[in-house]
Amino acid sequence: GDSVTQMEGPVTLSEEAFLTINCTYTATGYPSLFWYVQYPGEGLQLLLKATKADDKGSNKGFEATYRKETTSFHLEKGSVQVSDSAVYFCALRDTGNTGKLIFGQGTTLQVKP
Amino acid sequence: EAGVVQSPRYKIIEKKQPVAFWCNPISGHNTLYWYLQNLGQGPELLIRYENEEAVDDSQLPKDRFSAERLKGVDSTLKIQPAELGDSAVYLCASTPGQGSGELFFGEGSRLTVL
């Protein structure tokens, strides 16, 4: 079945450092891909998404490009802030088009001043 | 606009006791999901509703878990009896329709079974 694999955390960076969180997926078709973020004490919220190959999703300085050839959707940000400290989840929408999201295990990001 | 509301936020019970979680989705959202999130893991779908109909409950352990969504709005997830392994966060999410792909999550209900 469809699945998502993320790099293990925690990832610890200094403020203004470059961030990459790797995400790869396995799917029989061409799923839509998402990054969700969970800030401390809050619910998950959508960060960005891409619906087809070569699409780039972006929001709040974060970007991710849908790479069909490598089945990847890596999250990047050029300069992280302390306020970016959170848990980041990569997800795909199952190719059966039921709306079901399949999540990776999450990657914790800690940004230090 | 109010978000997805869940209660209780925290619940501690003894094993073999029953527990129930409540979810009020965003107004107008026809699709409602219950997800289970174990510590250090991503959410896993338990059940999905389209209005009042459970259209995907294949991952719901039906021997002890039950859910309902009366009138296609609020939903309740029940566990009876609870086991130690049920300790987790139970997330509710809603979406206007299955086409958008964006789910709106509540803050979750954290269950601890002693």
PDB file of N, CA and C in Angstrom, chain A residues 34-111:
ATOM      1  N   PHE A  34       1.672  16.570   0.726  1.00  0.00           N
ATOM      2  CA  PHE A  34       1.436  17.636   1.695  1.00  0.00           C
ATOM      3  C   PHE A  34       2.545  17.655   2.743  1.00  0.00           C
ATOM      4  N   TRP A  35       2.756  18.836   3.307  1.00  0.00           N
ATOM      5  CA  TRP A  35       3.478  18.982   4.554  1.00  0.00           C
ATOM      6  C   TRP A  35       2.536  19.641   5.555  1.00  0.00           C
ATOM      7  N   TYR A  36       2.403  18.970   6.701  1.00  0.00           N
ATOM      8  CA  TYR A  36       1.650  19.520   7.816  1.00  0.00           C
ATOM      9  C   TYR A  36       2.641  19.851   8.931  1.00  0.00           C
ATOM     10  N   VAL A  37       2.279  20.834   9.755  1.00  0.00           N
ATOM     11  CA  VAL A  37       3.130  21.237  10.868  1.00  0.00           C
ATOM     12  C   VAL A  37       2.301  21.239  12.148  1.00  0.00           C
ATOM     13  N   GLN A  38       2.932  20.819  13.218  1.00  0.00           N
ATOM     14  CA  GLN A  38       2.264  20.815  14.530  1.00  0.00           C
ATOM     15  C   GLN A  38       3.121  21.603  15.504  1.00  0.00           C
ATOM     16  N   TYR A  39       2.690  22.812  15.828  1.00  0.00           N
ATOM     17  CA  TYR A  39       3.390  23.629  16.815  1.00  0.00           C
ATOM     18  C   TYR A  39       3.029  23.136  18.210  1.00  0.00           C
ATOM     19  N   PRO A  40       3.880  23.359  19.183  1.00  0.00           N
ATOM     20  CA  PRO A  40       3.621  22.876  20.541  1.00  0.00           C
ATOM     21  C   PRO A  40       2.251  23.302  21.059  1.00  0.00           C
ATOM     22  N   GLY A  41       1.492  22.325  21.510  1.00  0.00           N
ATOM     23  CA  GLY A  41       0.183  22.607  22.090  1.00  0.00           C
ATOM     24  C   GLY A  41      -0.914  22.899  21.087  1.00  0.00           C
ATOM     25  N   GLU A  42      -0.632  22.748  19.801  1.00  0.00           N
ATOM     26  CA  GLU A  42      -1.628  23.054  18.785  1.00  0.00           C
ATOM     27  C   GLU A  42      -1.931  21.826  17.928  1.00  0.00           C
ATOM     28  N   GLY A  43      -2.993  21.925  17.137  1.00  0.00           N
ATOM     29  CA  GLY A  43      -3.331  20.854  16.216  1.00  0.00           C
ATOM     30  C   GLY A  43      -2.501  20.935  14.940  1.00  0.00           C
ATOM     31  N   LEU A  44      -2.520  19.855  14.170  1.00  0.00           N
ATOM     32  CA  LEU A  44      -1.822  19.865  12.886  1.00  0.00           C
ATOM     33  C   LEU A  44      -2.465  20.887  11.956  1.00  0.00           C
ATOM     34  N   GLN A  45      -1.626  21.547  11.182  1.00  0.00           N
ATOM     35  CA  GLN A  45      -2.159  22.473  10.185  1.00  0.00           C
ATOM     36  C   GLN A  45      -1.361  22.349   8.896  1.00  0.00           C
ATOM     37  N   LEU A  46      -2.060  22.569   7.799  1.00  0.00           N
ATOM     38  CA  LEU A  46      -1.418  22.434   6.503  1.00  0.00           C
ATOM     39  C   LEU A  46      -0.373  23.522   6.316  1.00  0.00           C
ATOM     40  N   LEU A  47       0.823  23.125   5.898  1.00  0.00           N
ATOM     41  CA  LEU A  47       1.893  24.076   5.616  1.00  0.00           C
ATOM     42  C   LEU A  47       1.958  24.372   4.117  1.00  0.00           C
ATOM     43  N   LEU A  48       1.987  23.311   3.310  1.00  0.00           N
ATOM     44  CA  LEU A  48       2.002  23.485   1.868  1.00  0.00           C
ATOM     45  C   LEU A  48       1.614  22.178   1.199  1.00  0.00           C
ATOM     46  N   LYS A  49       1.329  22.270  -0.106  1.00  0.00           N
ATOM     47  CA  LYS A  49       0.943  21.068  -0.827  1.00  0.00           C
ATOM     48  C   LYS A  49       1.337  21.185  -2.296  1.00  0.00           C
ATOM     49  N   ALA A  50       1.364  20.021  -2.969  1.00  0.00           N
ATOM     50  CA  ALA A  50       1.611  19.962  -4.408  1.00  0.00           C
ATOM     51  C   ALA A  50       0.773  18.824  -4.964  1.00  0.00           C
ATOM     52  N   THR A  51       0.150  19.043  -6.075  1.00  0.00           N
ATOM     53  CA  THR A  51      -0.804  18.063  -6.583  1.00  0.00           C
ATOM     54  C   THR A  51      -0.319  17.289  -7.792  1.00  0.00           C
ATOM     55  N   LYS A  52       0.757  17.731  -8.434  1.00  0.00           N
ATOM     56  CA  LYS A  52       1.257  16.969  -9.580  1.00  0.00           C
ATOM     57  C   LYS A  52       2.761  17.147  -9.696  1.00  0.00           C
ATOM     58  N   ALA A  53       3.363  16.287 -10.490  1.00  0.00           N
ATOM     59  CA  ALA A  53       4.818  16.273 -10.660  1.00  0.00           C
ATOM     60  C   ALA A  53       5.340  17.644 -11.068  1.00  0.00           C
ATOM     61  N   ASP A  54       6.468  18.014 -10.445  1.00  0.00           N
ATOM     62  CA  ASP A  54       7.189  19.267 -10.689  1.00  0.00           C
ATOM     63  C   ASP A  54       6.513  20.483 -10.071  1.00  0.00           C
ATOM     64  N   ASP A  55       5.355  20.308  -9.474  1.00  0.00           N
ATOM     65  CA  ASP A  55       4.726  21.407  -8.731  1.00  0.00           C
ATOM     66  C   ASP A  55       5.606  21.764  -7.540  1.00  0.00           C
ATOM     67  N   LYS A  56       5.649  23.055  -7.210  1.00  0.00           N
ATOM     68  CA  LYS A  56       6.337  23.506  -6.004  1.00  0.00           C
ATOM     69  C   LYS A  56       5.310  24.132  -5.085  1.00  0.00           C
ATOM     70  N   GLY A  57       5.215  23.593  -3.877  1.00  0.00           N
ATOM     71  CA  GLY A  57       4.376  24.211  -2.857  1.00  0.00           C
ATOM     72  C   GLY A  57       5.236  25.136  -2.019  1.00  0.00           C
ATOM     73  N   SER A  58       4.642  26.251  -1.570  1.00  0.00           N
ATOM     74  CA  SER A  58       5.415  27.171  -0.749  1.00  0.00           C
ATOM     75  C   SER A  58       4.498  27.911   0.212  1.00  0.00           C
ATOM     76  N   ASN A  59       5.054  28.247   1.384  1.00  0.00           N
ATOM     77  CA  ASN A  59       4.299  28.973   2.395  1.00  0.00           C
ATOM     78  C   ASN A  59       5.242  29.331   3.519  1.00  0.00           C
ATOM     79  N   LYS A  60       5.156  30.531   4.038  1.00  0.00           N
ATOM     80  CA  LYS A  60       5.939  30.993   5.191  1.00  0.00           C
ATOM     81  C   LYS A  60       7.427  30.781   5.002  1.00  0.00           C
ATOM     82  N   GLY A  61       7.918  30.857   3.773  1.00  0.00           N
ATOM     83  CA  GLY A  61       9.333  30.682   3.501  1.00  0.00           C
ATOM     84  C   GLY A  61       9.749  29.244   3.282  1.00  0.00           C
ATOM     85  N   PHE A  62       8.829  28.303   3.516  1.00  0.00           N
ATOM     86  CA  PHE A  62       9.094  26.893   3.266  1.00  0.00           C
ATOM     87  C   PHE A  62       8.730  26.548   1.816  1.00  0.00           C
ATOM     88  N   GLU A  63       9.483  25.596   1.259  1.00  0.00           N
ATOM     89  CA  GLU A  63       9.200  25.118  -0.092  1.00  0.00           C
ATOM     90  C   GLU A  63       9.381  23.610  -0.163  1.00  0.00           C
ATOM     91  N   ALA A  64       8.650  22.998  -1.090  1.00  0.00           N
ATOM     92  CA  ALA A  64       8.858  21.583  -1.382  1.00  0.00           C
ATOM     93  C   ALA A  64       8.442  21.340  -2.818  1.00  0.00           C
ATOM     94  N   THR A  65       9.233  20.558  -3.540  1.00  0.00           N
ATOM     95  CA  THR A  65       8.959  20.277  -4.946  1.00  0.00           C
ATOM     96  C   THR A  65       8.626  18.809  -5.116  1.00  0.00           C
ATOM     97  N   TYR A  66       7.555  18.544  -5.830  1.00  0.00           N
ATOM     98  CA  TYR A  66       7.077  17.180  -6.100  1.00  0.00           C
ATOM     99  C   TYR A  66       7.983  16.580  -7.179  1.00  0.00           C
ATOM    100  N   ARG A  67       8.806  15.602  -6.796  1.00  0.00           N
ATOM    101  CA  ARG A  67       9.743  14.963  -7.718  1.00  0.00           C
ATOM    102  C   ARG A  67       9.286  13.542  -7.974  1.00  0.00           C
ATOM    103  N   LYS A  68       8.693  13.343  -9.141  1.00  0.00           N
ATOM    104  CA  LYS A  68       8.171  12.020  -9.478  1.00  0.00           C
ATOM    105  C   LYS A  68       9.305  11.024  -9.708  1.00  0.00           C
ATOM    106  N   GLU A  69      10.401  11.481 -10.320  1.00  0.00           N
ATOM    107  CA  GLU A  69      11.481  10.564 -10.681  1.00  0.00           C
ATOM    108  C   GLU A  69      12.185   9.984  -9.459  1.00  0.00           C
ATOM    109  N   THR A  70      12.182  10.748  -8.363  1.00  0.00           N
ATOM    110  CA  THR A  70      12.811  10.265  -7.128  1.00  0.00           C
ATOM    111  C   THR A  70      11.776   9.984  -6.048  1.00  0.00           C
ATOM    112  N   THR A  71      10.514  10.072  -6.383  1.00  0.00           N
ATOM    113  CA  THR A  71       9.392   9.916  -5.430  1.00  0.00           C
ATOM    114  C   THR A  71       9.685  10.638  -4.125  1.00  0.00           C
ATOM    115  N   SER A  72       9.994  11.926  -4.241  1.00  0.00           N
ATOM    116  CA  SER A  72      10.372  12.691  -3.059  1.00  0.00           C
ATOM    117  C   SER A  72       9.615  14.008  -2.989  1.00  0.00           C
ATOM    118  N   PHE A  73       9.577  14.561  -1.789  1.00  0.00           N
ATOM    119  CA  PHE A  73       8.902  15.838  -1.533  1.00  0.00           C
ATOM    120  C   PHE A  73       9.602  16.474  -0.337  1.00  0.00           C
ATOM    121  N   HIS A  74      10.869  16.820  -0.504  1.00  0.00           N
ATOM    122  CA  HIS A  74      11.689  17.322   0.595  1.00  0.00           C
ATOM    123  C   HIS A  74      11.291  18.744   0.966  1.00  0.00           C
ATOM    124  N   LEU A  75      11.247  19.013   2.256  1.00  0.00           N
ATOM    125  CA  LEU A  75      10.893  20.343   2.758  1.00  0.00           C
ATOM    126  C   LEU A  75      12.168  21.149   2.981  1.00  0.00           C
ATOM    127  N   GLU A  76      12.161  22.415   2.519  1.00  0.00           N
ATOM    128  CA  GLU A  76      13.333  23.264   2.664  1.00  0.00           C
ATOM    129  C   GLU A  76      12.931  24.657   3.128  1.00  0.00           C
ATOM    130  N   LYS A  77      13.862  25.279   3.853  1.00  0.00           N
ATOM    131  CA  LYS A  77      13.704  26.695   4.200  1.00  0.00           C
ATOM    132  C   LYS A  77      15.099  27.289   4.287  1.00  0.00           C
ATOM    133  N   GLY A  78      15.253  28.443   3.710  1.00  0.00           N
ATOM    134  CA  GLY A  78      16.575  29.033   3.610  1.00  0.00           C
ATOM    135  C   GLY A  78      17.130  29.564   4.923  1.00  0.00           C
ATOM    136  N   SER A  79      16.261  30.018   5.830  1.00  0.00           N
ATOM    137  CA  SER A  79      16.718  30.644   7.064  1.00  0.00           C
ATOM    138  C   SER A  79      15.657  30.410   8.140  1.00  0.00           C
ATOM    139  N   VAL A  80      15.929  29.444   9.016  1.00  0.00           N
ATOM    140  CA  VAL A  80      14.910  29.101  10.006  1.00  0.00           C
ATOM    141  C   VAL A  80      14.931  30.077  11.185  1.00  0.00           C
ATOM    142  N   GLN A  81      13.799  30.164  11.839  1.00  0.00           N
ATOM    143  CA  GLN A  81      13.639  30.999  13.019  1.00  0.00           C
ATOM    144  C   GLN A  81      13.257  30.124  14.207  1.00  0.00           C
ATOM    145  N   VAL A  82      13.441  30.663  15.395  1.00  0.00           N
ATOM    146  CA  VAL A  82      13.066  29.918  16.601  1.00  0.00           C
ATOM    147  C   VAL A  82      11.593  29.514  16.539  1.00  0.00           C
ATOM    148  N   SER A  83      10.782  30.383  15.972  1.00  0.00           N
ATOM    149  CA  SER A  83       9.337  30.120  15.890  1.00  0.00           C
ATOM    150  C   SER A  83       8.985  28.978  14.944  1.00  0.00           C
ATOM    151  N   ASP A  84       9.953  28.485  14.178  1.00  0.00           N
ATOM    152  CA  ASP A  84       9.711  27.329  13.298  1.00  0.00           C
ATOM    153  C   ASP A  84       9.824  26.000  14.049  1.00  0.00           C
ATOM    154  N   SER A  85      10.230  26.052  15.293  1.00  0.00           N
ATOM    155  CA  SER A  85      10.345  24.829  16.091  1.00  0.00           C
ATOM    156  C   SER A  85       8.980  24.157  16.194  1.00  0.00           C
ATOM    157  N   ALA A  86       8.920  22.919  15.721  1.00  0.00           N
ATOM    158  CA  ALA A  86       7.640  22.212  15.635  1.00  0.00           C
ATOM    159  C   ALA A  86       7.917  20.795  15.149  1.00  0.00           C
ATOM    160  N   VAL A  87       6.845  20.030  15.002  1.00  0.00           N
ATOM    161  CA  VAL A  87       6.943  18.708  14.376  1.00  0.00           C
ATOM    162  C   VAL A  87       6.358  18.806  12.978  1.00  0.00           C
ATOM    163  N   TYR A  88       7.089  18.317  11.997  1.00  0.00           N
ATOM    164  CA  TYR A  88       6.686  18.411  10.598  1.00  0.00           C
ATOM    165  C   TYR A  88       6.338  17.016  10.074  1.00  0.00           C
ATOM    166  N   PHE A  89       5.168  16.930   9.432  1.00  0.00           N
ATOM    167  CA  PHE A  89       4.685  15.659   8.903  1.00  0.00           C
ATOM    168  C   PHE A  89       4.516  15.751   7.386  1.00  0.00           C
ATOM    169  N   CYS A  90       5.116  14.817   6.698  1.00  0.00           N
ATOM    170  CA  CYS A  90       4.889  14.661   5.274  1.00  0.00           C
ATOM    171  C   CYS A  90       3.705  13.712   5.091  1.00  0.00           C
ATOM    172  N   ALA A  91       2.881  13.962   4.099  1.00  0.00           N
ATOM    173  CA  ALA A  91       1.707  13.113   3.901  1.00  0.00           C
ATOM    174  C   ALA A  91       1.358  13.031   2.429  1.00  0.00           C
ATOM    175  N   LEU A  92       0.693  11.946   2.070  1.00  0.00           N
ATOM    176  CA  LEU A  92       0.166  11.834   0.720  1.00  0.00           C
ATOM    177  C   LEU A  92      -1.319  11.520   0.791  1.00  0.00           C
ATOM    178  N   ARG A  93      -2.015  11.946  -0.235  1.00  0.00           N
ATOM    179  CA  ARG A  93      -3.434  11.620  -0.341  1.00  0.00           C
ATOM    180  C   ARG A  93      -3.529  10.356  -1.162  1.00  0.00           C
ATOM    181  N   ASP A  94      -4.189   9.350  -0.597  1.00  0.00           N
ATOM    182  CA  ASP A  94      -4.145   8.033  -1.226  1.00  0.00           C
ATOM    183  C   ASP A  94      -4.680   8.084  -2.648  1.00  0.00           C
ATOM    184  N   THR A  95      -4.090   7.258  -3.485  1.00  0.00           N
ATOM    185  CA  THR A  95      -4.362   7.304  -4.913  1.00  0.00           C
ATOM    186  C   THR A  95      -5.737   6.776  -5.268  1.00  0.00           C
ATOM    187  N   GLY A  96      -6.446   6.219  -4.281  1.00  0.00           N
ATOM    188  CA  GLY A  96      -7.820   5.820  -4.514  1.00  0.00           C
ATOM    189  C   GLY A  96      -8.774   6.984  -4.441  1.00  0.00           C
ATOM    190  N   ASN A  97      -8.235   8.165  -4.159  1.00  0.00           N
ATOM    191  CA  ASN A  97      -9.029   9.405  -4.164  1.00  0.00           C
ATOM    192  C   ASN A  97     -10.142   9.415  -3.120  1.00  0.00           C
ATOM    193  N   THR A  98      -9.904   8.759  -1.999  1.00  0.00           N
ATOM    194  CA  THR A  98     -10.910   8.774  -0.937  1.00  0.00           C
ATOM    195  C   THR A  98     -10.756   9.979  -0.030  1.00  0.00           C
ATOM    196  N   GLY A  99      -9.710  10.743  -0.207  1.00  0.00           N
ATOM    197  CA  GLY A  99      -9.438  11.855   0.688  1.00  0.00           C
ATOM    198  C   GLY A  99      -8.605  11.456   1.884  1.00  0.00           C
ATOM    199  N   LYS A 100      -8.342  10.158   2.031  1.00  0.00           N
ATOM    200  CA  LYS A 100      -7.554   9.681   3.165  1.00  0.00           C
ATOM    201  C   LYS A 100      -6.121  10.160   3.037  1.00  0.00           C
ATOM    202  N   LEU A 101      -5.585  10.716   4.103  1.00  0.00           N
ATOM    203  CA  LEU A 101      -4.185  11.112   4.143  1.00  0.00           C
ATOM    204  C   LEU A 101      -3.367  10.044   4.860  1.00  0.00           C
ATOM    205  N   ILE A 102      -2.220   9.709   4.286  1.00  0.00           N
ATOM    206  CA  ILE A 102      -1.281   8.786   4.901  1.00  0.00           C
ATOM    207  C   ILE A 102      -0.069   9.600   5.306  1.00  0.00           C
ATOM    208  N   PHE A 103       0.292   9.545   6.586  1.00  0.00           N
ATOM    209  CA  PHE A 103       1.331  10.396   7.141  1.00  0.00           C
ATOM    210  C   PHE A 103       2.630   9.645   7.367  1.00  0.00           C
ATOM    211  N   GLY A 104       3.730  10.388   7.276  1.00  0.00           N
ATOM    212  CA  GLY A 104       4.994   9.887   7.770  1.00  0.00           C
ATOM    213  C   GLY A 104       5.027   9.986   9.278  1.00  0.00           C
ATOM    214  N   GLN A 105       6.151   9.583   9.860  1.00  0.00           N
ATOM    215  CA  GLN A 105       6.216   9.514  11.321  1.00  0.00           C
ATOM    216  C   GLN A 105       6.483  10.847  11.992  1.00  0.00           C
ATOM    217  N   GLY A 106       6.782  11.864  11.212  1.00  0.00           N
ATOM    218  CA  GLY A 106       7.035  13.185  11.779  1.00  0.00           C
ATOM    219  C   GLY A 106       8.510  13.410  12.062  1.00  0.00           C
ATOM    220  N   THR A 107       8.930  14.652  11.910  1.00  0.00           N
ATOM    221  CA  THR A 107      10.302  15.064  12.209  1.00  0.00           C
ATOM    222  C   THR A 107      10.246  16.287  13.104  1.00  0.00           C
ATOM    223  N   THR A 108      10.867  16.175  14.270  1.00  0.00           N
ATOM    224  CA  THR A 108      10.896  17.296  15.205  1.00  0.00           C
ATOM    225  C   THR A 108      12.035  18.237  14.853  1.00  0.00           C
ATOM    226  N   LEU A 109      11.724  19.508  14.723  1.00  0.00           N
ATOM    227  CA  LEU A 109      12.718  20.539  14.455  1.00  0.00           C
ATOM    228  C   LEU A 109      12.856  21.437  15.683  1.00  0.00           C
ATOM    229  N   GLN A 110      14.063  21.591  16.136  1.00  0.00           N
ATOM    230  CA  GLN A 110      14.358  22.517  17.233  1.00  0.00           C
ATOM    231  C   GLN A 110      15.319  23.568  16.706  1.00  0.00           C
ATOM    232  N   VAL A 111      14.926  24.827  16.801  1.00  0.00           N
ATOM    233  CA  VAL A 111      15.771  25.923  16.361  1.00  0.00           C
ATOM    234  C   VAL A 111      16.218  26.701  17.582  1.00  0.00           C
TER     235      VAL A 111
END
